[in-house]
Amino acid sequence: MSTAIDPVEVQGLVAAEVERQLKAFRADVEKELGELRERTVDNRATLVVFSGDLDKILAGFVIATGAAAAGLETSMFFTFWGLAALRKKGAPSAPKNLMERMFAMMTPSSTESLGTSRMNFFGMGAIMLRKMMKDKQIASLEELMQIARELEVKMIACTMSMDAMGVGKEELMEGLEYGGVATYMADAASSRVTLFI
Amino acid sequence: MSTAIDPVEVQGLVAAEVERQLKAFRADVEKELGELRERTVDNRATLVVFSGDLDKILAGFVIATGAAAAGLETSMFFTFWGLAALRKKGAPSAPKNLMERMFAMMTPSSTESLGTSRMNFFGMGAIMLRKMMKDKQIASLEELMQIARELEVKMIACTMSMDAMGVGKEELMEGLEYGGVATYMADAASSRVTLFI
Amino acid sequence: MSTAIDPVEVQGLVAAEVERQLKAFRADVEKELGELRERTVDNRATLVVFSGDLDKILAGFVIATGAAAAGLETSMFFTFWGLAALRKKGAPSAPKNLMERMFAMMTPSSTESLGTSRMNFFGMGAIMLRKMMKDKQIASLEELMQIARELEVKMIACTMSMDAMGVGKEELMEGLEYGGVATYMADAASSRVTLFI
């Protein structure tokens, strides 16, 4: 049996039914979107700087500032020999045991003493490289580090390496963050660009 | 002429109309979701270990175990000098021709003989590094490899390198996978983190 | 008071309501799809070739051709010592100042003079490596470069490095592209695989 109904009532009926039927579809789409969301990346670049060679550290900062300039949130994780890039010039050394002293002797005491990966010849390679860059008006390491800071490149010192090599916070520059591999991985896992330098 | 309508009839009407309108939309969304799906990444990290230096191999295992601990499916592809990290201690050598023997002489015979990328001084760098890590209770390479196995990090030996350097499977550890660049690329192409060490 | 309504009118009502509800939903989905789209990657691999060592450059070309063969758009960005891989054999040198001449003296003049990262011994390492690869019928560097070209691997020479090292275009191979870190980053930021070699 059919009864007459109010148009408003019809509209309500229709709206409710449309909503009910859409609900399942919406749930499907949300689920798929959610799954995709977990497989996306952030606008981020993450560099491990392992090397203590001037040329490689320079390359690291050129890439990091380039990434930041291109709009990527950029972080550099300095580990092992790479820690040398973060040494404060003329900083007091943390008290060191014999092994740590030997390591310290063999690693540069500030960015200005970094050697190159090739043709080191008692620092000649680095002096030449620095002179050529100056002649060509290419930014020096110290200038690049300054630019990196201005572009808010995050610089993280690896605490495990600091511990292993007996390097204290007072020996490193200001404005650093500190962390281990979990800190690095948290950034790296959502990065567009991940490099090991 | 207007007649009264049955709510059931309304329901049928709605169902048919929703279906009709959704059909095109659903197809659009599915297409776009499909296109996006092809541009996503998996929760995966893939490392090429090219270097045969103890310090770099250590860094590789620290990162690989860190990635696996962070929930990423992690694989390490050992190629070139990196194969040295997979040498079984005291394994019989595969029969080698003169070139292969010369190469074998110049590469370490197990992880315990790996040198460092800096300050090698007849192995002093590696001995110091190992001693410092022990003093600081940082996991040794052998311990890290054990952790990597427990975290199901996939370790792949590069068959092209094995062939080029005359290294046989009997000279390498148990539990490895074997493959070439296509094997590596299959993992790398869907990885969040890709590093060359 | 209720009045009877026309079935056609009901149909119109239903169609309008479905459309209204779908419209909002469609806008939501489009927004979310758009957000996701900005967080996806392209089928692309991007390699920085920083090293001038034969073994590392070989590894770079093996990976690059592997990536291209796997269907990834692949580009190699040659910077610093890596520029040596692009030297044209017997090319006239650009006029160089003293510093540039010293650099030129210490870097190989073509791919055929590249040394290895280990065991260089006045080129012995490279000669051995080349001989072993030939014996095993593994593609030589020159063959790999040829394959890379056939697979349309994009080879980019870093203009900043060329400038710093005083290397002119006439000293490099044909068919290269030229660019700086911004060029590199444009490719890298949408790549599935990013490596620093």
Coordinates of C-alpha atoms in Angstrom, one line a residue:
Chain A
M1 CA 0.0 0.0 0.0
S2 CA 1.3 3.4 -0.8
T3 CA 0.7 6.5 1.2
A4 CA 1.2 10.1 0.2
I5 CA 4.4 11.7 1.6
D6 CA 5.6 15.1 2.4
P7 CA 8.3 16.3 -0.2
V8 CA 10.5 17.4 2.7
E9 CA 10.2 13.9 4.1
V10 CA 11.2 12.5 0.7
Q11 CA 14.2 14.8 0.6
G12 CA 15.3 13.5 4.0
L13 CA 14.8 10.0 3.0
V14 CA 16.8 10.5 -0.2
A15 CA 19.6 12.3 1.6
A16 CA 19.9 9.6 4.2
E17 CA 19.9 6.8 1.6
V18 CA 22.5 8.6 -0.5
E19 CA 24.7 9.0 2.6
R20 CA 24.3 5.4 3.5
Q21 CA 25.3 4.2 0.1
L22 CA 28.2 6.6 -0.2
K23 CA 29.5 5.6 3.2
A24 CA 30.9 2.3 2.1
F25 CA 32.6 3.9 -0.9
R26 CA 34.0 6.7 1.2
A27 CA 35.4 4.1 3.6
D28 CA 37.1 2.3 0.8
V29 CA 38.6 5.4 -0.7
E30 CA 39.8 6.6 2.8
K31 CA 41.4 3.2 3.4
E32 CA 43.2 3.3 0.1
L33 CA 44.3 6.9 0.6
G34 CA 45.6 6.0 4.1
E35 CA 47.6 3.1 2.7
L36 CA 49.1 5.4 0.1
R37 CA 49.9 8.0 2.6
E38 CA 52.1 5.6 4.5
R39 CA 54.1 5.0 1.3
T40 CA 54.9 8.6 0.5
V41 CA 57.9 10.8 1.2
D42 CA 58.4 14.2 2.7
N43 CA 60.2 17.1 1.1
R44 CA 63.4 16.2 2.8
A45 CA 67.0 15.4 2.1
T46 CA 69.3 13.6 4.6
L47 CA 73.1 13.3 4.3
V48 CA 75.4 11.1 6.3
V49 CA 78.8 12.8 6.4
F50 CA 81.2 10.0 7.3
S51 CA 84.3 11.3 5.5
G52 CA 86.8 13.7 7.0
D53 CA 88.2 14.8 3.7
L54 CA 87.9 18.5 2.8
D55 CA 86.8 17.8 -0.8
K56 CA 84.0 15.4 0.3
I57 CA 82.8 17.6 3.1
L58 CA 82.7 20.5 0.7
A59 CA 80.6 18.4 -1.7
G60 CA 78.4 17.5 1.2
F61 CA 77.7 21.2 2.0
V62 CA 77.3 22.1 -1.7
I63 CA 74.6 19.4 -2.0
A64 CA 73.0 20.2 1.4
T65 CA 72.7 23.9 0.6
G66 CA 71.5 23.1 -2.9
A67 CA 68.8 20.8 -1.4
A68 CA 67.7 23.5 1.2
A69 CA 67.7 26.1 -1.6
A70 CA 65.4 23.8 -3.6
G71 CA 63.0 23.8 -0.7
L72 CA 63.9 20.5 0.9
E73 CA 64.2 20.2 4.7
T74 CA 67.8 19.2 4.9
S75 CA 69.7 17.5 7.6
M76 CA 73.4 16.4 7.8
F77 CA 74.4 13.7 10.2
F78 CA 78.1 13.9 11.0
T79 CA 79.6 10.6 12.0
F80 CA 83.1 9.1 12.4
W81 CA 85.8 11.2 10.5
G82 CA 83.0 13.6 9.5
L83 CA 82.9 14.9 13.1
A84 CA 86.1 16.8 12.2
A85 CA 84.0 19.2 10.2
L86 CA 82.3 20.3 13.3
R87 CA 85.4 21.0 15.4
K88 CA 85.5 24.4 17.0
K89 CA 88.8 26.1 16.2
G90 CA 91.0 26.2 19.3
A91 CA 88.5 24.5 21.5
P92 CA 89.7 22.9 24.7
S93 CA 90.0 19.1 24.4
A94 CA 88.0 16.8 26.6
P95 CA 90.3 14.7 28.9
K96 CA 91.3 11.8 26.8
N97 CA 92.8 8.4 27.4
L98 CA 95.9 7.2 25.4
M99 CA 93.8 5.7 22.6
E100 CA 91.7 8.9 22.3
R101 CA 94.8 11.0 22.3
M102 CA 96.3 9.0 19.4
F103 CA 93.0 9.3 17.5
A104 CA 92.9 13.0 18.2
M105 CA 96.5 13.4 16.9
M106 CA 95.6 11.8 13.7
T107 CA 92.4 13.8 13.0
P108 CA 92.3 17.5 12.1
S109 CA 91.7 19.9 14.9
S110 CA 89.4 22.2 12.9
T111 CA 87.9 22.6 9.4
E112 CA 90.9 24.6 8.4
S113 CA 93.2 21.6 8.8
L114 CA 91.1 19.1 6.8
G115 CA 93.0 17.3 4.0
T116 CA 91.6 16.1 0.6
S117 CA 90.8 12.5 -0.3
R118 CA 93.4 12.6 -3.1
M119 CA 96.8 14.2 -3.3
N120 CA 97.1 15.2 0.3
F121 CA 100.9 15.6 0.3
F122 CA 101.0 17.0 3.8
G123 CA 98.0 19.3 3.2
M124 CA 99.1 20.6 -0.2
G125 CA 96.0 19.3 -1.9
A126 CA 93.7 21.1 0.5
I127 CA 95.7 24.4 0.3
M128 CA 95.6 24.2 -3.5
L129 CA 91.9 23.4 -3.5
R130 CA 91.1 26.3 -1.1
K131 CA 93.3 28.6 -3.2
M132 CA 91.6 27.6 -6.5
M133 CA 88.1 28.0 -5.0
K134 CA 89.1 31.5 -3.7
D135 CA 90.5 32.5 -7.1
K136 CA 87.2 31.3 -8.7
Q137 CA 85.2 33.0 -6.0
I138 CA 83.6 29.7 -5.1
A139 CA 82.3 29.7 -1.5
S140 CA 84.8 28.2 1.0
L141 CA 83.8 25.5 3.5
E142 CA 83.3 28.1 6.3
E143 CA 81.1 30.2 4.0
L144 CA 79.1 27.2 2.9
M145 CA 78.6 26.2 6.6
Q146 CA 77.3 29.7 7.2
I147 CA 74.9 29.5 4.2
A148 CA 73.8 26.1 5.5
R149 CA 72.9 27.6 8.8
E150 CA 71.0 30.5 7.2
L151 CA 69.1 28.0 5.1
E152 CA 68.3 26.1 8.3
V153 CA 70.1 22.9 7.4
K154 CA 70.0 20.8 10.5
M155 CA 73.5 19.6 11.6
I156 CA 73.6 16.6 13.8
A157 CA 76.7 15.2 15.6
C158 CA 76.7 11.4 16.0
T159 CA 76.8 10.8 19.7
M160 CA 78.1 7.2 19.3
S161 CA 81.1 8.5 17.3
M162 CA 81.7 11.2 19.8
D163 CA 81.8 8.6 22.5
A164 CA 84.0 6.2 20.5
M165 CA 86.5 8.9 19.6
G166 CA 86.4 10.7 23.0
V167 CA 85.1 14.0 21.5
G168 CA 83.1 16.2 23.9
K169 CA 80.4 18.8 23.1
E170 CA 82.7 21.6 24.2
E171 CA 85.0 20.7 21.3
L172 CA 82.3 21.1 18.8
M173 CA 80.6 24.2 17.3
E174 CA 77.5 25.9 18.7
G175 CA 74.1 25.3 17.3
L176 CA 74.4 21.5 16.6
E177 CA 71.9 18.8 17.4
Y178 CA 73.0 15.5 18.9
G179 CA 71.7 12.0 18.2
G180 CA 72.4 8.5 17.2
V181 CA 71.4 6.2 14.3
A182 CA 67.7 6.3 15.3
T183 CA 67.7 10.1 15.0
Y184 CA 69.3 9.8 11.6
M185 CA 66.9 7.1 10.5
A186 CA 63.8 9.0 11.6
D187 CA 64.7 11.8 9.1
A188 CA 66.1 9.5 6.4
A189 CA 63.1 7.2 6.2
S190 CA 60.9 10.0 4.8
S191 CA 63.6 11.7 2.6
R192 CA 63.6 12.1 -1.1
V193 CA 67.4 12.2 -1.2
T194 CA 69.6 10.1 1.0
L195 CA 73.4 10.2 0.5
F196 CA 76.4 8.7 2.3
I197 CA 79.4 10.9 1.8
Chain B
M1 CA -0.7 13.5 -12.4
S2 CA 1.0 12.8 -9.1
T3 CA 0.8 9.6 -7.1
A4 CA 1.8 8.8 -3.6
I5 CA 5.2 7.0 -3.4
D6 CA 6.3 4.1 -1.5
P7 CA 9.5 4.6 0.6
V8 CA 10.8 1.3 -0.8
E9 CA 10.5 2.6 -4.2
V10 CA 12.4 5.7 -3.2
Q11 CA 15.1 3.5 -1.8
G12 CA 15.4 1.7 -5.2
L13 CA 15.5 4.9 -7.0
V14 CA 18.3 6.3 -4.9
A15 CA 20.3 3.1 -5.1
A16 CA 20.1 3.2 -8.9
E17 CA 21.0 6.8 -9.1
V18 CA 23.9 6.6 -6.6
E19 CA 25.3 3.7 -8.5
R20 CA 25.0 5.5 -11.8
Q21 CA 26.7 8.6 -10.6
L22 CA 29.3 6.8 -8.6
K23 CA 30.4 4.6 -11.4
A24 CA 32.2 7.3 -13.3
F25 CA 33.6 8.9 -10.2
R26 CA 34.8 5.5 -8.9
A27 CA 36.6 4.8 -12.1
D28 CA 38.3 8.2 -11.9
V29 CA 39.4 7.7 -8.4
E30 CA 40.6 4.2 -9.0
K31 CA 42.7 5.4 -11.9
E32 CA 44.3 8.2 -9.9
L33 CA 44.9 5.9 -7.0
G34 CA 46.5 3.4 -9.3
E35 CA 48.8 6.1 -10.8
L36 CA 49.8 7.2 -7.3
R37 CA 50.4 3.7 -6.2
E38 CA 53.0 3.3 -8.9
R39 CA 54.8 6.3 -7.5
T40 CA 55.1 5.2 -3.9
V41 CA 57.9 3.6 -2.0
D42 CA 58.0 0.5 0.3
N43 CA 59.3 0.6 3.9
R44 CA 62.6 -0.5 2.7
A45 CA 66.3 0.5 3.0
T46 CA 69.0 -0.7 0.6
L47 CA 72.7 -0.3 1.0
V48 CA 75.5 -1.0 -1.4
V49 CA 78.6 -1.9 0.5
F50 CA 81.4 -1.3 -2.0
S51 CA 84.2 -0.4 0.5
G52 CA 86.4 -2.9 2.2
D53 CA 87.4 -0.5 5.0
L54 CA 86.5 -1.6 8.5
D55 CA 85.3 1.8 9.5
K56 CA 82.9 2.1 6.5
I57 CA 81.7 -1.5 6.8
L58 CA 81.0 -0.8 10.5
A59 CA 79.0 2.4 9.5
G60 CA 77.1 0.3 7.0
F61 CA 76.1 -2.3 9.6
V62 CA 75.2 0.4 12.2
I63 CA 72.9 2.0 9.6
A64 CA 71.5 -1.3 8.4
T65 CA 70.7 -2.5 11.9
G66 CA 69.3 1.0 12.7
A67 CA 67.0 0.8 9.6
A68 CA 65.8 -2.7 10.5
A69 CA 65.2 -1.7 14.1
A70 CA 63.1 1.2 12.7
G71 CA 60.9 -1.3 10.9
L72 CA 62.4 -1.0 7.4
E73 CA 63.0 -4.1 5.4
T74 CA 66.7 -3.8 4.9
S75 CA 69.1 -5.3 2.4
M76 CA 72.9 -4.9 2.0
F77 CA 74.4 -5.6 -1.3
F78 CA 78.1 -6.4 -1.0
T79 CA 80.2 -5.7 -4.0
F80 CA 83.8 -5.3 -4.9
W81 CA 86.0 -4.7 -1.8
G82 CA 82.9 -5.0 0.3
L83 CA 82.9 -8.7 -0.4
A84 CA 85.7 -8.9 2.1
A85 CA 83.2 -8.3 4.9
L86 CA 81.6 -11.6 4.0
R87 CA 84.7 -13.8 4.0
K88 CA 84.5 -16.8 6.2
K89 CA 87.4 -17.0 8.6
G90 CA 89.9 -19.7 7.5
A91 CA 87.8 -20.8 4.5
P92 CA 89.5 -22.8 1.8
S93 CA 90.2 -20.6 -1.2
A94 CA 88.7 -21.4 -4.6
P95 CA 91.4 -22.3 -7.1
K96 CA 92.7 -19.1 -8.5
N97 CA 94.7 -18.0 -11.4
L98 CA 97.7 -15.6 -11.0
M99 CA 95.6 -12.4 -11.2
E100 CA 93.1 -13.7 -8.7
R101 CA 95.9 -14.8 -6.4
M102 CA 97.4 -11.3 -6.5
F103 CA 94.0 -9.8 -5.8
A104 CA 93.4 -12.2 -2.9
M105 CA 96.8 -11.4 -1.4
M106 CA 95.9 -7.7 -1.3
T107 CA 92.4 -8.1 0.2
P108 CA 91.8 -9.1 3.8
S109 CA 91.1 -12.8 4.4
S110 CA 88.3 -12.2 7.0
T111 CA 86.5 -9.4 8.8
E112 CA 89.1 -9.6 11.5
S113 CA 91.8 -8.4 9.1
L114 CA 89.9 -5.4 7.6
G115 CA 91.8 -2.1 7.7
T116 CA 90.4 1.4 8.1
S117 CA 89.9 4.1 5.4
R118 CA 92.3 6.4 7.3
M119 CA 95.4 5.9 9.3
N120 CA 95.8 2.3 8.4
F121 CA 99.5 2.0 9.4
F122 CA 99.8 -1.7 8.9
G123 CA 96.5 -2.3 10.6
M124 CA 97.1 0.0 13.6
G125 CA 94.0 2.1 12.7
A126 CA 91.8 -1.0 12.8
I127 CA 93.3 -2.3 16.0
M128 CA 92.9 1.1 17.7
L129 CA 89.3 1.4 16.4
R130 CA 88.4 -2.1 17.7
K131 CA 90.0 -1.4 21.1
M132 CA 88.2 1.9 21.5
M133 CA 84.9 0.4 20.5
K134 CA 85.5 -2.4 23.0
D135 CA 86.5 0.0 25.8
K136 CA 83.3 2.0 25.1
Q137 CA 81.2 -1.2 24.9
I138 CA 80.2 -0.4 21.3
A139 CA 79.2 -3.5 19.3
S140 CA 82.0 -4.9 17.3
L141 CA 81.6 -5.7 13.6
E142 CA 81.0 -9.4 14.3
E143 CA 78.4 -8.5 16.9
L144 CA 76.7 -6.1 14.5
M145 CA 76.6 -8.8 11.9
Q146 CA 74.9 -11.1 14.4
I147 CA 72.4 -8.3 15.3
A148 CA 71.8 -7.7 11.5
R149 CA 71.0 -11.4 11.1
E150 CA 68.6 -11.4 14.0
L151 CA 66.8 -8.4 12.6
E152 CA 66.6 -10.2 9.3
V153 CA 68.8 -7.8 7.3
K154 CA 69.2 -9.5 3.9
M155 CA 72.9 -9.8 3.0
I156 CA 73.5 -10.3 -0.8
A157 CA 76.9 -11.1 -2.3
C158 CA 77.4 -9.6 -5.7
T159 CA 78.0 -12.4 -8.1
M160 CA 79.6 -10.3 -10.8
S161 CA 82.3 -9.2 -8.2
M162 CA 82.7 -12.8 -7.0
D163 CA 83.3 -13.8 -10.6
A164 CA 85.7 -10.9 -11.3
M165 CA 87.7 -11.4 -8.2
G166 CA 87.6 -15.2 -8.3
V167 CA 85.8 -15.6 -5.0
G168 CA 83.8 -18.8 -4.6
K169 CA 80.7 -19.4 -2.4
E170 CA 82.7 -21.7 -0.2
E171 CA 84.9 -18.8 0.9
L172 CA 81.9 -16.8 2.1
M173 CA 79.7 -17.0 5.2
E174 CA 76.6 -19.1 5.4
G175 CA 73.1 -17.6 5.0
L176 CA 73.8 -15.2 2.2
E177 CA 71.8 -14.5 -0.9
Y178 CA 73.5 -14.1 -4.2
G179 CA 72.6 -11.7 -7.1
G180 CA 73.7 -9.1 -9.5
V181 CA 72.8 -5.5 -10.2
A182 CA 69.2 -6.4 -11.2
T183 CA 68.7 -8.0 -7.8
Y184 CA 70.0 -4.9 -6.1
M185 CA 67.9 -2.6 -8.3
A186 CA 64.7 -4.6 -7.6
D187 CA 65.0 -3.7 -3.9
A188 CA 66.6 -0.3 -4.3
A189 CA 63.8 1.1 -6.7
S190 CA 61.2 0.8 -3.9
S191 CA 63.4 1.9 -1.0
R192 CA 63.1 4.9 1.2
V193 CA 66.8 5.0 1.9
T194 CA 69.5 4.1 -0.6
L195 CA 73.1 4.5 0.2
F196 CA 76.5 3.7 -1.4
I197 CA 79.1 2.9 1.2
Chain C
M1 CA 0.0 18.2 5.5
S2 CA 1.3 15.8 2.9
T3 CA 0.9 16.0 -0.8
A4 CA 1.5 13.3 -3.3
I5 CA 4.6 13.8 -5.5
D6 CA 5.4 12.9 -9.1
P7 CA 7.9 10.0 -9.5
V8 CA 9.8 12.1 -12.1
E9 CA 10.1 14.8 -9.5
V10 CA 11.5 12.3 -7.0
Q11 CA 14.0 11.1 -9.6
G12 CA 15.1 14.6 -10.1
L13 CA 15.4 15.1 -6.3
V14 CA 17.5 11.9 -6.0
A15 CA 19.8 12.9 -8.8
A16 CA 20.4 16.3 -7.3
E17 CA 21.0 15.0 -3.9
V18 CA 23.5 12.4 -5.1
E19 CA 25.3 15.0 -7.1
R20 CA 25.3 17.4 -4.1
Q21 CA 26.8 14.8 -1.7
L22 CA 29.2 13.5 -4.3
K23 CA 30.5 17.0 -5.0
A24 CA 31.8 17.6 -1.5
F25 CA 33.2 14.1 -1.4
R26 CA 34.9 14.6 -4.8
A27 CA 36.5 17.8 -3.6
D28 CA 37.8 16.1 -0.5
V29 CA 39.2 13.2 -2.5
E30 CA 40.8 15.5 -5.1
K31 CA 42.4 17.5 -2.3
E32 CA 43.8 14.4 -0.6
L33 CA 45.0 13.0 -4.0
G34 CA 46.7 16.3 -4.7
E35 CA 48.5 16.3 -1.4
L36 CA 49.6 12.7 -2.0
R37 CA 50.7 13.5 -5.5
E38 CA 53.2 16.0 -4.1
R39 CA 54.7 13.3 -2.0
T40 CA 55.4 10.7 -4.6
V41 CA 58.5 9.9 -6.6
D42 CA 59.2 9.4 -10.3
N43 CA 60.7 6.3 -11.8
R44 CA 64.2 7.9 -11.7
A45 CA 67.7 7.2 -10.3
T46 CA 70.3 9.8 -9.8
L47 CA 73.9 9.2 -9.1
V48 CA 76.6 11.7 -8.0
V49 CA 80.0 10.5 -9.3
F50 CA 82.5 12.3 -7.1
S51 CA 85.2 9.8 -7.1
G52 CA 87.9 9.6 -9.8
D53 CA 88.8 6.0 -8.9
L54 CA 88.4 3.4 -11.7
D55 CA 86.7 0.9 -9.5
K56 CA 84.1 3.3 -8.1
I57 CA 83.4 4.8 -11.5
L58 CA 82.9 1.3 -12.8
A59 CA 80.5 0.6 -10.0
G60 CA 78.7 3.8 -10.8
F61 CA 78.2 2.8 -14.5
V62 CA 77.2 -0.8 -13.5
I63 CA 74.5 0.6 -11.2
A64 CA 73.4 3.3 -13.7
T65 CA 73.0 0.9 -16.6
G66 CA 71.3 -1.5 -14.2
A67 CA 68.8 1.2 -13.2
A68 CA 68.2 2.2 -16.8
A69 CA 67.7 -1.4 -17.8
A70 CA 65.1 -1.7 -15.0
G71 CA 63.2 1.1 -16.6
L72 CA 64.3 4.0 -14.4
E73 CA 65.2 7.4 -16.0
T74 CA 68.8 7.6 -14.9
S75 CA 71.2 10.5 -14.6
M76 CA 74.8 10.7 -13.5
F77 CA 76.2 13.9 -12.2
F78 CA 80.0 14.0 -12.5
T79 CA 81.6 16.3 -10.0
F80 CA 85.1 16.9 -8.7
W81 CA 87.4 13.9 -9.4
G82 CA 84.5 12.2 -11.2
L83 CA 85.0 14.7 -14.0
A84 CA 88.0 12.6 -15.0
A85 CA 85.7 9.9 -16.2
L86 CA 84.4 12.3 -18.9
R87 CA 87.8 13.4 -20.3
K88 CA 88.1 13.0 -24.0
K89 CA 91.3 11.0 -24.9
G90 CA 94.0 13.3 -26.3
A91 CA 91.8 16.4 -26.0
P92 CA 93.6 19.8 -26.2
S93 CA 93.8 21.3 -22.7
A94 CA 92.1 24.6 -21.9
P95 CA 94.7 27.3 -21.1
K96 CA 95.5 26.8 -17.4
N97 CA 97.1 28.8 -14.7
L98 CA 99.7 27.3 -12.4
M99 CA 97.3 25.9 -9.9
E100 CA 95.1 24.4 -12.6
R101 CA 98.2 22.9 -14.3
M102 CA 99.2 21.2 -11.0
F103 CA 95.7 19.8 -10.6
A104 CA 95.7 18.6 -14.2
M105 CA 99.0 16.9 -13.6
M106 CA 97.7 15.0 -10.7
T107 CA 94.4 13.9 -12.3
P108 CA 94.2 11.2 -15.0
S109 CA 94.0 12.5 -18.6
S110 CA 91.4 10.0 -19.8
T111 CA 89.4 7.0 -18.5
E112 CA 92.2 4.8 -19.6
S113 CA 94.5 6.3 -17.0
L114 CA 92.2 6.0 -14.0
G115 CA 93.6 4.3 -10.9
T116 CA 91.7 2.2 -8.3
S117 CA 90.7 3.3 -4.8
R118 CA 92.8 0.5 -3.3
M119 CA 96.2 -0.9 -4.3
N120 CA 97.0 1.6 -6.9
F121 CA 100.8 0.9 -7.0
F122 CA 101.5 3.2 -10.0
G123 CA 98.4 2.0 -11.9
M124 CA 98.9 -1.8 -11.3
G125 CA 95.6 -2.1 -9.5
A126 CA 93.8 -0.6 -12.5
I127 CA 95.7 -2.7 -15.0
M128 CA 94.9 -5.9 -13.0
L129 CA 91.3 -5.0 -12.6
R130 CA 91.0 -4.3 -16.3
K131 CA 92.7 -7.6 -17.2
M132 CA 90.5 -9.6 -14.8
M133 CA 87.4 -8.0 -16.2
K134 CA 88.5 -8.8 -19.7
D135 CA 89.3 -12.4 -18.8
K136 CA 85.9 -12.8 -17.3
Q137 CA 84.2 -11.0 -20.2
I138 CA 82.9 -8.3 -17.9
A139 CA 82.2 -5.0 -19.8
S140 CA 85.0 -2.5 -19.6
L141 CA 84.4 1.1 -18.5
E142 CA 84.4 2.2 -22.1
E143 CA 81.9 -0.5 -23.0
L144 CA 79.7 0.4 -20.0
M145 CA 79.7 4.0 -21.0
Q146 CA 78.6 3.0 -24.5
I147 CA 75.8 0.9 -23.0
A148 CA 74.8 3.8 -20.7
R149 CA 74.5 6.0 -23.8
E150 CA 72.4 3.5 -25.6
L151 CA 70.1 3.2 -22.6
E152 CA 69.8 7.0 -22.6
V153 CA 71.5 7.5 -19.2
K154 CA 71.9 11.3 -18.9
M155 CA 75.5 12.3 -18.2
I156 CA 75.9 15.7 -16.6
A157 CA 79.2 17.5 -16.1
C158 CA 79.3 19.7 -13.0
T159 CA 80.0 23.2 -14.2
M160 CA 81.2 24.5 -10.8
S161 CA 83.9 21.7 -10.7
M162 CA 84.9 22.4 -14.3
D163 CA 85.3 26.0 -13.3
A164 CA 87.2 25.2 -10.1
M165 CA 89.5 22.8 -11.8
G166 CA 90.0 24.8 -15.0
V167 CA 88.5 22.1 -17.2
G168 CA 87.0 23.3 -20.5
K169 CA 84.1 21.7 -22.5
E170 CA 86.6 21.0 -25.3
E171 CA 88.4 18.6 -23.0
L172 CA 85.3 16.5 -22.3
M173 CA 83.4 14.0 -24.4
E174 CA 80.6 14.8 -26.8
G175 CA 77.0 14.3 -25.8
L176 CA 77.1 15.6 -22.2
E177 CA 74.8 17.9 -20.4
Y178 CA 76.1 20.7 -18.2
G179 CA 74.8 22.0 -14.9
G180 CA 75.3 22.8 -11.3
V181 CA 73.8 21.5 -8.0
A182 CA 70.4 22.9 -8.9
T183 CA 70.3 20.8 -12.0
Y184 CA 71.3 17.7 -9.9
M185 CA 68.8 18.5 -7.2
A186 CA 65.9 18.9 -9.7
D187 CA 66.4 15.2 -10.8
A188 CA 67.4 13.9 -7.3
A189 CA 64.4 15.2 -5.5
S190 CA 62.0 13.0 -7.4
S191 CA 64.3 9.9 -7.6
R192 CA 63.7 6.5 -6.2
V193 CA 67.4 5.8 -5.9
T194 CA 70.0 8.5 -5.0
L195 CA 73.6 7.6 -4.5
F196 CA 76.9 9.4 -3.9
I197 CA 79.8 7.5 -5.4

